[in-house]
Short mmCIF file of C-alpha atoms and ligand atoms in Angstrom, two decimals:
data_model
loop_
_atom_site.label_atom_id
_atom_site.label_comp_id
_atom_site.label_asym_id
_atom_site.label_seq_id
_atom_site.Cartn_x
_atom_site.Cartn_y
_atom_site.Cartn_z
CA UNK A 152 -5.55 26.50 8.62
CA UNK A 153 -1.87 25.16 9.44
CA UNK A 154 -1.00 23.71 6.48
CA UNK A 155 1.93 21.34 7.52
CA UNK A 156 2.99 18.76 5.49
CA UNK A 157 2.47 15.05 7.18
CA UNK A 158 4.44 11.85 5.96
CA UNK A 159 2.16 9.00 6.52
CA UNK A 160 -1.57 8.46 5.75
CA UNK A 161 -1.53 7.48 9.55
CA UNK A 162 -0.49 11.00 10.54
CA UNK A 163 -2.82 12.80 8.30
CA UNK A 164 -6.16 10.16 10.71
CA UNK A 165 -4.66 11.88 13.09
CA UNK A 166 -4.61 15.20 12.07
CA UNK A 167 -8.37 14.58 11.16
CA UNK A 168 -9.65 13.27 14.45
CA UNK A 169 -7.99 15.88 16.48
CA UNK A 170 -9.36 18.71 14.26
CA UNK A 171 -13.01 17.66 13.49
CA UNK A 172 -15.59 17.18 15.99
CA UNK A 173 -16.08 14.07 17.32
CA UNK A 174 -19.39 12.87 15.48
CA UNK A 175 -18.32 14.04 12.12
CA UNK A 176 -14.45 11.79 12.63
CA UNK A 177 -16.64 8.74 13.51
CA UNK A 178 -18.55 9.45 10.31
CA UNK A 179 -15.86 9.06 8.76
CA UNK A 180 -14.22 5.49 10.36
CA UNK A 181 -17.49 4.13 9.47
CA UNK A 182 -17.34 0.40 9.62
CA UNK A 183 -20.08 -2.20 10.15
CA UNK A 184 -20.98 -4.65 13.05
CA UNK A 185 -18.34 -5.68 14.70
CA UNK A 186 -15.78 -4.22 12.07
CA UNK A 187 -14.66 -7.32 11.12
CA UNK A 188 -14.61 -6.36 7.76
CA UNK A 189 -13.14 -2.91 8.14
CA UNK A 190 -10.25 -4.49 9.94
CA UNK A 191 -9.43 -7.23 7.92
CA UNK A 192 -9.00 -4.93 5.09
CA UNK A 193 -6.30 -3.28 6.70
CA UNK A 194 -4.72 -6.46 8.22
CA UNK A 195 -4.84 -7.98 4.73
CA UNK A 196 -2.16 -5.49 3.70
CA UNK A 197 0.04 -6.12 6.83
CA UNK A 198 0.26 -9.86 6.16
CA UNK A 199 1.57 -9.70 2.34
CA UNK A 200 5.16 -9.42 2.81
CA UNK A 201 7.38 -8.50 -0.58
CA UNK A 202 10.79 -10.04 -1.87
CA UNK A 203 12.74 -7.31 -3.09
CA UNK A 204 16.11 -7.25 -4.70
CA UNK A 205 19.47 -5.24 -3.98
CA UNK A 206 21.15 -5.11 -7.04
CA UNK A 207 19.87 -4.30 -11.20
CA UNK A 208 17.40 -2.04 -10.06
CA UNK A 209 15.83 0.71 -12.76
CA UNK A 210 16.78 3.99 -12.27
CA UNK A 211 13.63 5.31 -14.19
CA UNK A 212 10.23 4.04 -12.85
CA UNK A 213 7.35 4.43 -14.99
CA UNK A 214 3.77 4.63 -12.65
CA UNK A 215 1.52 6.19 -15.07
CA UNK A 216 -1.54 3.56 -16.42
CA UNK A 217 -4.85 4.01 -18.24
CA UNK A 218 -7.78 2.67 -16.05
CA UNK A 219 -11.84 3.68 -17.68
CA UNK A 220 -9.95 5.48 -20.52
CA UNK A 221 -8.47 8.09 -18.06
CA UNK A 222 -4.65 8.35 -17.93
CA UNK A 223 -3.39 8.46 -14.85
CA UNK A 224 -0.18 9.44 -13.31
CA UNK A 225 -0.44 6.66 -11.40
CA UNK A 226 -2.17 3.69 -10.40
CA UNK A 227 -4.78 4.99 -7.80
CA UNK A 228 -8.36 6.64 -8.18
CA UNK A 229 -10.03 8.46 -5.82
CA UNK A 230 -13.12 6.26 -4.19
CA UNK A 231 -16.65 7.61 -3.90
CA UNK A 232 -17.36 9.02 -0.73
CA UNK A 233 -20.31 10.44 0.56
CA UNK A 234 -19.19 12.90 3.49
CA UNK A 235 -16.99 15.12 1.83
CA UNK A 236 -18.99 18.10 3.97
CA UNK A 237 -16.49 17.38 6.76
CA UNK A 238 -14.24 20.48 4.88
CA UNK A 239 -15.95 24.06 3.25
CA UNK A 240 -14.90 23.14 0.17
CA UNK A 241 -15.57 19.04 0.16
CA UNK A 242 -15.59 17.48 -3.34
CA UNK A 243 -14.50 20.64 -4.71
CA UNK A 244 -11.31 20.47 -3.02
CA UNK A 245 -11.18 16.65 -3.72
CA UNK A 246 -11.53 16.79 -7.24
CA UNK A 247 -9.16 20.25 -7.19
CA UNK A 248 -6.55 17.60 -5.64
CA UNK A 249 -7.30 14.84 -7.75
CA UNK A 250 -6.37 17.23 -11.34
CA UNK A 251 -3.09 18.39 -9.63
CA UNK A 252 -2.13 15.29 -9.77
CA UNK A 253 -2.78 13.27 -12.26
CA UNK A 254 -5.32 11.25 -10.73
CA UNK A 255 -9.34 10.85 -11.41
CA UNK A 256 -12.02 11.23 -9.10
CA UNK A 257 -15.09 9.06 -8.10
CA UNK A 258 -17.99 11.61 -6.65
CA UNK A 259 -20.80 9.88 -5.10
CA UNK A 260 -24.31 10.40 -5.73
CA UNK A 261 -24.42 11.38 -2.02
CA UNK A 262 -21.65 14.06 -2.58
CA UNK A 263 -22.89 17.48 -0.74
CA UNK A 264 -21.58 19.82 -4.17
CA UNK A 265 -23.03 19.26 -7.85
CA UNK A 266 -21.75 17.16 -10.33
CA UNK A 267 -21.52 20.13 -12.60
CA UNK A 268 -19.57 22.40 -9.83
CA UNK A 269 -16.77 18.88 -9.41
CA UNK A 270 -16.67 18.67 -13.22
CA UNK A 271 -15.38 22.30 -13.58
CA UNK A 272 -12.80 21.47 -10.91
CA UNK A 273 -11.70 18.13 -12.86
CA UNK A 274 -11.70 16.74 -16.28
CA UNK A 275 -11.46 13.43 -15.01
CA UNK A 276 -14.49 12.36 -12.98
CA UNK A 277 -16.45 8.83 -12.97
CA UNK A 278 -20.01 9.75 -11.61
CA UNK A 279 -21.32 7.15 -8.94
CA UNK A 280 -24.80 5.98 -8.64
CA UNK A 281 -26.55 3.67 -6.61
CA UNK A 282 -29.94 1.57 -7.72
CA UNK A 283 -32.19 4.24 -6.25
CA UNK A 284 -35.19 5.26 -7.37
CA UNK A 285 -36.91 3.69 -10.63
CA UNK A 286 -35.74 3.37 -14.14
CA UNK A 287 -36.82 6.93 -15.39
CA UNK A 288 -35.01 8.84 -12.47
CA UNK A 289 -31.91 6.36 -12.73
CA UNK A 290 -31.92 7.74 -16.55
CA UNK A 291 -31.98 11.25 -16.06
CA UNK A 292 -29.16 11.25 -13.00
CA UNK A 293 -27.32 9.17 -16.27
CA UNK A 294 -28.23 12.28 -18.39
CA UNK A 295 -26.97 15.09 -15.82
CA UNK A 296 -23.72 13.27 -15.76
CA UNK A 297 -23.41 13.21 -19.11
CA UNK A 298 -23.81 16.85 -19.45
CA UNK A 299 -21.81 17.83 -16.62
CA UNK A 300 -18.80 15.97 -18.26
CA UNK A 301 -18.73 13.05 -16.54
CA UNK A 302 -16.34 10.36 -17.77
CA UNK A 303 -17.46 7.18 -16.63
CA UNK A 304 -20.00 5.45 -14.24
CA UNK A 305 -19.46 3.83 -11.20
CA UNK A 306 -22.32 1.44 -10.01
CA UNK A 307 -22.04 0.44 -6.81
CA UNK A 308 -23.73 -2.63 -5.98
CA UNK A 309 -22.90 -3.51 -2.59
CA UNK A 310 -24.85 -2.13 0.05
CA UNK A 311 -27.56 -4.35 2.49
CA UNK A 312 -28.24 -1.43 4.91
CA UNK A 313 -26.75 -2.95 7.48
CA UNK A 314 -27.21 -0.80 11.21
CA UNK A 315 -25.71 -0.65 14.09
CA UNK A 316 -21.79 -0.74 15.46
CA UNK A 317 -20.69 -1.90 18.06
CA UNK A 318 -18.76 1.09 18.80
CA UNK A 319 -22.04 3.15 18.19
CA UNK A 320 -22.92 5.36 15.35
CA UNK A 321 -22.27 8.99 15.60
CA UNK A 322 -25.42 11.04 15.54
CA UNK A 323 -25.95 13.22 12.10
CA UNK A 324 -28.74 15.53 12.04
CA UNK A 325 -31.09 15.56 9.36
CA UNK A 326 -30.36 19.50 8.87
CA UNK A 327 -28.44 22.14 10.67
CA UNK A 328 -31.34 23.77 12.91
CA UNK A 329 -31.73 24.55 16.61
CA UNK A 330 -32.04 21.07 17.69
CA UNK A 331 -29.01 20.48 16.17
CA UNK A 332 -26.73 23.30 17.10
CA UNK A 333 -27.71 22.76 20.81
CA UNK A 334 -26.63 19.06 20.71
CA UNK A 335 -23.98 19.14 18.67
CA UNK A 336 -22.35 22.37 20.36
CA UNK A 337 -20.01 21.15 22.63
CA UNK A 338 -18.51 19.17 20.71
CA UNK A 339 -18.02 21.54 18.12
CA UNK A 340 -16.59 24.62 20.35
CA UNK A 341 -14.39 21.84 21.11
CA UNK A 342 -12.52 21.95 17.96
CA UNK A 343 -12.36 26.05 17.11
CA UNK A 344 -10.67 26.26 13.97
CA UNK A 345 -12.90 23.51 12.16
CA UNK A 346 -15.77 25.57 13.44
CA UNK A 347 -13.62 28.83 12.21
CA UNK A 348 -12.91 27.06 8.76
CA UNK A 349 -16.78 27.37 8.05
CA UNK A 350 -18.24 29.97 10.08
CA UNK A 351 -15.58 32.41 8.11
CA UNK A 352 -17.11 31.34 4.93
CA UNK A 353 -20.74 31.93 5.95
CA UNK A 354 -21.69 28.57 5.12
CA UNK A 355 -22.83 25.86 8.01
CA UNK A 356 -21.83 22.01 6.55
CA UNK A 357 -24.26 21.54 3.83
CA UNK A 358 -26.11 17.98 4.28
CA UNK A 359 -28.27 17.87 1.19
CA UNK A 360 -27.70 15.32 -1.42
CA UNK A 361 -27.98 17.87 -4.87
CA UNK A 362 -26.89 15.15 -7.43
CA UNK A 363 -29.90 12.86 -5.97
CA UNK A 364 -32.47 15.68 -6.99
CA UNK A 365 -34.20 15.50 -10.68
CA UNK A 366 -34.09 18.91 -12.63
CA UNK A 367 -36.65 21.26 -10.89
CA UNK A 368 -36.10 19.44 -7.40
CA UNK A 369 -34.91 21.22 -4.42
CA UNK A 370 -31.75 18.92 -3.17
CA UNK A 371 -32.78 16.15 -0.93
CA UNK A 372 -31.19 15.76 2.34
CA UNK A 373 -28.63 12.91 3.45
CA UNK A 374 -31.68 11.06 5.04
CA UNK A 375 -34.37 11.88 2.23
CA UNK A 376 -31.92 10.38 -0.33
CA UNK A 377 -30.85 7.28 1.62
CA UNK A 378 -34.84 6.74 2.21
CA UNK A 379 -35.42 6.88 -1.61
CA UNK A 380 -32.49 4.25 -2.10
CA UNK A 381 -33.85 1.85 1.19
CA UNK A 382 -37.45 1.27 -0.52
CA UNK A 383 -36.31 1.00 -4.12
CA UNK A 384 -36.75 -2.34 -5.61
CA UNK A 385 -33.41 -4.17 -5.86
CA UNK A 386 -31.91 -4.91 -9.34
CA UNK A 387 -31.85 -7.70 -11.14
CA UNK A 388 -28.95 -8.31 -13.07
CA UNK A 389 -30.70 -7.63 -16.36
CA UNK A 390 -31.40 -4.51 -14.79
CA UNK A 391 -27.98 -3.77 -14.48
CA UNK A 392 -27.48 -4.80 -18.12
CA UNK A 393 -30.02 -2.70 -18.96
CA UNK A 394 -28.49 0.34 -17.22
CA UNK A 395 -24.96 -0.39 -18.46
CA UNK A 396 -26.80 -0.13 -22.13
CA UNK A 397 -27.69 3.19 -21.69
CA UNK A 398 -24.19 4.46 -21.17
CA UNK A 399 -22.19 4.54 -23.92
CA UNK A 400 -19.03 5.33 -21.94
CA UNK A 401 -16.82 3.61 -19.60
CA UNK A 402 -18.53 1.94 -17.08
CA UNK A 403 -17.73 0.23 -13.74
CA UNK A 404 -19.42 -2.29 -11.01
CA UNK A 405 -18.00 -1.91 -8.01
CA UNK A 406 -18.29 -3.91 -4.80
CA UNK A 407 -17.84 -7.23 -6.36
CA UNK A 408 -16.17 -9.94 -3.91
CA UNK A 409 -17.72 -13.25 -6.17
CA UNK A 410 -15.73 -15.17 -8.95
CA UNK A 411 -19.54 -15.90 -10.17
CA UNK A 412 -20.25 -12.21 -9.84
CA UNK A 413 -17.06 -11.38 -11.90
CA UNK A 414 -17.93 -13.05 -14.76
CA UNK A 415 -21.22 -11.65 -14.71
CA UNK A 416 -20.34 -8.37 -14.64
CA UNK A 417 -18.29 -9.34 -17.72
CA UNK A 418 -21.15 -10.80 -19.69
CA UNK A 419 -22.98 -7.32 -19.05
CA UNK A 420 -20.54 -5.52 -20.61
CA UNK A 421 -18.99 -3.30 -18.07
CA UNK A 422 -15.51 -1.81 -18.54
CA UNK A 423 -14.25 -2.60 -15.33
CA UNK A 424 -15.03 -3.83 -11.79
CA UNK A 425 -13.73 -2.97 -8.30
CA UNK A 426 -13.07 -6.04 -6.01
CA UNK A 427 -14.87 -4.37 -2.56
CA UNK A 428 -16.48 -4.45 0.55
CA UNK A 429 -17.13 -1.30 0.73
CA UNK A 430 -14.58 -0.32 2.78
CA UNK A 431 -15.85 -2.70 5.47
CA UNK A 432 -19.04 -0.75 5.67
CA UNK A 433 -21.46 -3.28 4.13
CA UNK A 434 -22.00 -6.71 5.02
CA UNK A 435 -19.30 -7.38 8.39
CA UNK A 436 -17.71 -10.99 7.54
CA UNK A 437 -16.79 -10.72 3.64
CA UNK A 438 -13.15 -10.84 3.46
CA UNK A 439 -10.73 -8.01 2.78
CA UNK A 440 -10.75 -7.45 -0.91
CA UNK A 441 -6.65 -8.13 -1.09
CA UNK A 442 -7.57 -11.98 -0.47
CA UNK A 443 -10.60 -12.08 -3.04
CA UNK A 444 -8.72 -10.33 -5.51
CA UNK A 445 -6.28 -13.50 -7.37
CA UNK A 446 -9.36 -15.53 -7.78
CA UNK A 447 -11.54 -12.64 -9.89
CA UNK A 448 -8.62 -11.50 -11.75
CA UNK A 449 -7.60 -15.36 -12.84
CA UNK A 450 -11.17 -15.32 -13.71
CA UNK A 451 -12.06 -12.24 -15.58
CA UNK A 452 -8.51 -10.37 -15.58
CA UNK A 453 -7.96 -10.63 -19.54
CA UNK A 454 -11.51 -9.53 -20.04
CA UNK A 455 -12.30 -6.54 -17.74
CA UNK A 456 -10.41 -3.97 -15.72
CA UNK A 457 -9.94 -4.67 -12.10
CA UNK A 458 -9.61 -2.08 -9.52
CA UNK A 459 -9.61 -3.14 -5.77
CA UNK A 460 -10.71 -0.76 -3.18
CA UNK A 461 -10.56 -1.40 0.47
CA UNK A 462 -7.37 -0.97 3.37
CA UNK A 463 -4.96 1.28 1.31
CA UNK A 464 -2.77 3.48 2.98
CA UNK A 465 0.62 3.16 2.01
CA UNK A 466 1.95 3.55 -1.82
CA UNK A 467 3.19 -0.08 -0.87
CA UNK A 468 -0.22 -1.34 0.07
CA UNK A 469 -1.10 -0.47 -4.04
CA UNK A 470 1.66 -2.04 -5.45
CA UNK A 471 0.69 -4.99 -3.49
CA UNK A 472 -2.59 -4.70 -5.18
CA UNK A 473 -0.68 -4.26 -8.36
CA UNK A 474 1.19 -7.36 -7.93
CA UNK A 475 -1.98 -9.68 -7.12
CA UNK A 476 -3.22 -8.42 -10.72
CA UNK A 477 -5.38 -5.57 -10.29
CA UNK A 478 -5.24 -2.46 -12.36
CA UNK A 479 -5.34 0.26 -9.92
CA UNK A 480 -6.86 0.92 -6.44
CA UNK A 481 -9.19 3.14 -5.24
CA UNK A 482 -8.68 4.64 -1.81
CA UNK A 483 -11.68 6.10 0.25
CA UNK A 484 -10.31 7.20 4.32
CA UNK A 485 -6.84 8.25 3.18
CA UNK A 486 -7.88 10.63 0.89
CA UNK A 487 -10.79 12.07 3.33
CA UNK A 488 -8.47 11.91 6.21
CA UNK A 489 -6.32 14.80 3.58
CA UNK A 490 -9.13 16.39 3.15
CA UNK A 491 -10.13 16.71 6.81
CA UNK A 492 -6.57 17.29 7.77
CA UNK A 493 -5.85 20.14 5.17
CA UNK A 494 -8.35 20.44 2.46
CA UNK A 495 -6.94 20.32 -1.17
CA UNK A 496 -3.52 20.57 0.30
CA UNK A 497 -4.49 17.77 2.55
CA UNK A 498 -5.09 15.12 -0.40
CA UNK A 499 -2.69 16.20 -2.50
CA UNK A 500 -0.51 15.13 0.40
CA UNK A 501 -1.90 11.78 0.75
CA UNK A 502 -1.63 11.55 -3.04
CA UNK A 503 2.29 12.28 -2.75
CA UNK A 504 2.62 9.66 -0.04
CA UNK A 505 1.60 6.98 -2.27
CA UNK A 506 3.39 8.13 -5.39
CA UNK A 507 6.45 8.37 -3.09
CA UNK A 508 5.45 4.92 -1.31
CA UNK A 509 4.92 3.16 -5.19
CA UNK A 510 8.05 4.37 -6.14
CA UNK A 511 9.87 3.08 -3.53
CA UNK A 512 8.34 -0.08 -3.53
CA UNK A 513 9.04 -0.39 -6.98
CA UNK A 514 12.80 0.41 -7.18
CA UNK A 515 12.89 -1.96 -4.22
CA UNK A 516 11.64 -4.65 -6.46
CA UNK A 517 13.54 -3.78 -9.51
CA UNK A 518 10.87 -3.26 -11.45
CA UNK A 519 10.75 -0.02 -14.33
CA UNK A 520 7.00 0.14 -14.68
CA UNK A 521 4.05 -0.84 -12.37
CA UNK A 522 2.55 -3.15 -14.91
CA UNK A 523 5.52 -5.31 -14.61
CA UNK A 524 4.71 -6.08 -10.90
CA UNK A 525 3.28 -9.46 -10.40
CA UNK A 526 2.97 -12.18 -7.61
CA UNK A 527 6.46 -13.56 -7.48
CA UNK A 528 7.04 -9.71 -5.89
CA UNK A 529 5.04 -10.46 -2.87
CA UNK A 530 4.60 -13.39 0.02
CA UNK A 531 1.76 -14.56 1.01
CA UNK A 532 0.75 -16.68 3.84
CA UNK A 533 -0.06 -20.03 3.40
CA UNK A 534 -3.82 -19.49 3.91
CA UNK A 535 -4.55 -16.35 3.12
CA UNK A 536 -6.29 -16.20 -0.35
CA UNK A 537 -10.07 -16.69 -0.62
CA UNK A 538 -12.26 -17.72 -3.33
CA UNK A 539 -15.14 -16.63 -3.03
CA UNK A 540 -18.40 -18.10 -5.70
C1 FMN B 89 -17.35 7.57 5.04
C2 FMN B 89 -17.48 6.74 3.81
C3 FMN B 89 -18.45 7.05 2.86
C4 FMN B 89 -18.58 6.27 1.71
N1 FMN B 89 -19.53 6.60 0.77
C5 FMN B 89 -19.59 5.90 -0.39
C6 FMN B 89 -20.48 6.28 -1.41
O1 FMN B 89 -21.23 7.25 -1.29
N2 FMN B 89 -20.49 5.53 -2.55
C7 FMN B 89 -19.68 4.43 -2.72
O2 FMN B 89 -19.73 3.80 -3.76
N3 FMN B 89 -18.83 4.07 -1.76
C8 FMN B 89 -18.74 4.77 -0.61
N4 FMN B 89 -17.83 4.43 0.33
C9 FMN B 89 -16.92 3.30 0.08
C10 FMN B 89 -15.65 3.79 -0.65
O3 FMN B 89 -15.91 4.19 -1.96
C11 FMN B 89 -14.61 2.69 -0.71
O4 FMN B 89 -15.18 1.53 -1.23
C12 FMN B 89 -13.97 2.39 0.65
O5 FMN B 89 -13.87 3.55 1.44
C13 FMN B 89 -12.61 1.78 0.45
O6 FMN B 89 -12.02 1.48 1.68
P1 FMN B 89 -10.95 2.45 2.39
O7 FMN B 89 -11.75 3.53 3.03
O8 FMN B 89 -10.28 1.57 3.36
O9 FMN B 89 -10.04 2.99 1.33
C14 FMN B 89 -17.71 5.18 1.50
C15 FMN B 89 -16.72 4.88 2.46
C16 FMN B 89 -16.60 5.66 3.60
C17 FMN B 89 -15.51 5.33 4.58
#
């Protein structure tokens, strides 16, 4: 694989839709509806506009923070994502990426490699669940983490199964059999060296779901899991107060958009929360998480760590963040469109673009640490901020 070094997050989408066949890139855009959601999280960032200074800036910038009890070298996570199968070496090469630089790693319960396999590649990974299954199998997938080495929990809690885009969902076969090969073969001679990239390894893209299986379980597939999580009962929130409980570790809710929600996620006793949509993936019409953000963190900020996932490309876009109050971000596309682009090279890459773009940013707005940053840096429009519950 070319390994060529790309200077925008931008670059490195397009690096990924030109080298992966064209149902596995629209896997990865994702989106819901009408992509309302999915777009305003990106045009969220373009409308904050900063107010930097020319003179008395700080020669030394410090970016490092503590977010879950993790140091990191700088304020940014790596999201859960569950179609890390798109390179040979998925969340291996994720998590490989993340340690090189400093940063931790969120691997979803829908990752295609074990917890225990990303664990060995990274001493600093939060293990994601969703409410799937009952209490008993929620338990032991708490247990396996554990063991494995997991640092934290990430619960996400956003998700209404929402179908249907209006730019059409790509079709993703159940498993890699005849059927499949047939359909999905033109498009895949169609882009040779992502077809090379795994046929030289001997391994086809491996859709199972292994950290969804209980001890003694073969791994389910993508669709057996999902079905498992669609016809569990939903949770109450004692339910999630009850889960929290059995973690003694750092633990976080993510996909919160609600003040009310916020404070609840407080009372349970979580360690942090990410302010989410899901990327735009979940339900199309709740606002980018850059607008939502101000109202949770005047709400809960001094009680609760908040992360905000959702539209971050750019090491300016986190500062941003940053400067609205949260803690860190978490970024989901740019650091799959590394790892499509280039593998562990690929989101280490990203990663350096943001460090780079943070820096900047910073020294722009004379600031010598990101926890300085706050919302005198930026400029908002007049009706921009929601709050939401
Ligand atoms: C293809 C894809 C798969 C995702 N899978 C998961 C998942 O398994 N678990 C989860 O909590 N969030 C998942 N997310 C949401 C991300 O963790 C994150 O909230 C979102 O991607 C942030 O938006 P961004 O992609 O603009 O950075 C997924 C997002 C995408 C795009």
């Amino acid at each position: 694989m070319a390994q060529k070094w790309f200077e925008t997050v931008a670059i490195a989408q397009r690096r990924a839709e030109k080298r992966l066949p064209r149902s596995v890139y629209g896997a990865l855009v994702a989106g819901s509806e009408k992509g309302l959601s999915s777009k305003d999280n990106l045009a969220s960032f373009d409308e904050l506009g900063f107010a930097p200074h020319v003179a008395g800036l700080s020669n030394d910038r410090n970016l490092a923070t503590t977010v879950m009890g993790q140091s990191l070298s700088m304020p940014v996570i790596i999201s859960p994502t569950g179609v890390q199968a798109v390179h040979p070496d998925g969340e291996v090469a994720m998590a490989r990426a993340a340690a090189a630089r400093g940063v931790a790693m969120g691997l979803s319960s829908f990752a295609s490699r074990s917890i225990e396999e990303v664990c060995s590649a990274s001493e600093q990974v939060f293990f994601q669940l969703y409410w799937s299954g009952d209490r008993d199998r929620l338990l032991q997938r708490l247990d396996r983490a554990k063991a494995a080495g997991a640092k934290g929990i990430i619960l996400t809690l956003d998700w209404s199964f929402s179908n249907g885009r209006d730019w059409g969902s790509p079709w993703i076969p159940e498993k890699i059999d005849a059927k499949a090969v047939i359909k999905l073969a033109p498009e895949v001679l169609a882009r040779p060296a992502w077809f090379w990239s795994f046929a030289k390894t001997g391994h086809l893209p491996n859709l199972t779901t292994p950290n969804m299986a209980l001890p003694g379980e073969p791994a389910p597939t993508f669709f057996g899991a999902y079905y498992e999580w669609m016809h569990s009962t939903l949770p109450s929130w004692s339910d999630v107060e009850w889960l929290r409980s059995q973690w003694s570790g750092p633990f976080m809710v993510k996909g919160v958009s609600r003040v009310d929600d916020a404070k609840r996620v407080v009372d349970l006793g979580a360690t942090a929360l990410s302010v989410s949509n899901h990327g735009g993936n979940n339900l199309d019409g709740t606002p980018a998480p850059l607008r939502s953000l101000p109202a949770v963190v005047d709400a809960v900020g001094d009680q609760i760590e908040v992360v905000l996932d959702g539209g971050v490309r750019r090491g300016s876009d986190v500062v941003k963040a940053l400067a609205l109050g949260a803690n860190a971000v978490m970024i989901g596309r740019a650091s799959l469109w590394g790892l499509a682009a280039a593998g562990q090279a690929g989101v280490e890459n990203v990663l350096d673009i943001l460090r780079g773009g943070i820096d900047s940013a910073l020294m722009g707005l004379g600031k010598s640490d990101v926890k300085e940053l706050d919302r005198t840096d930026v400029l908002a429009p007049a009706d921009f901020f929601r709050r939401l519950g």
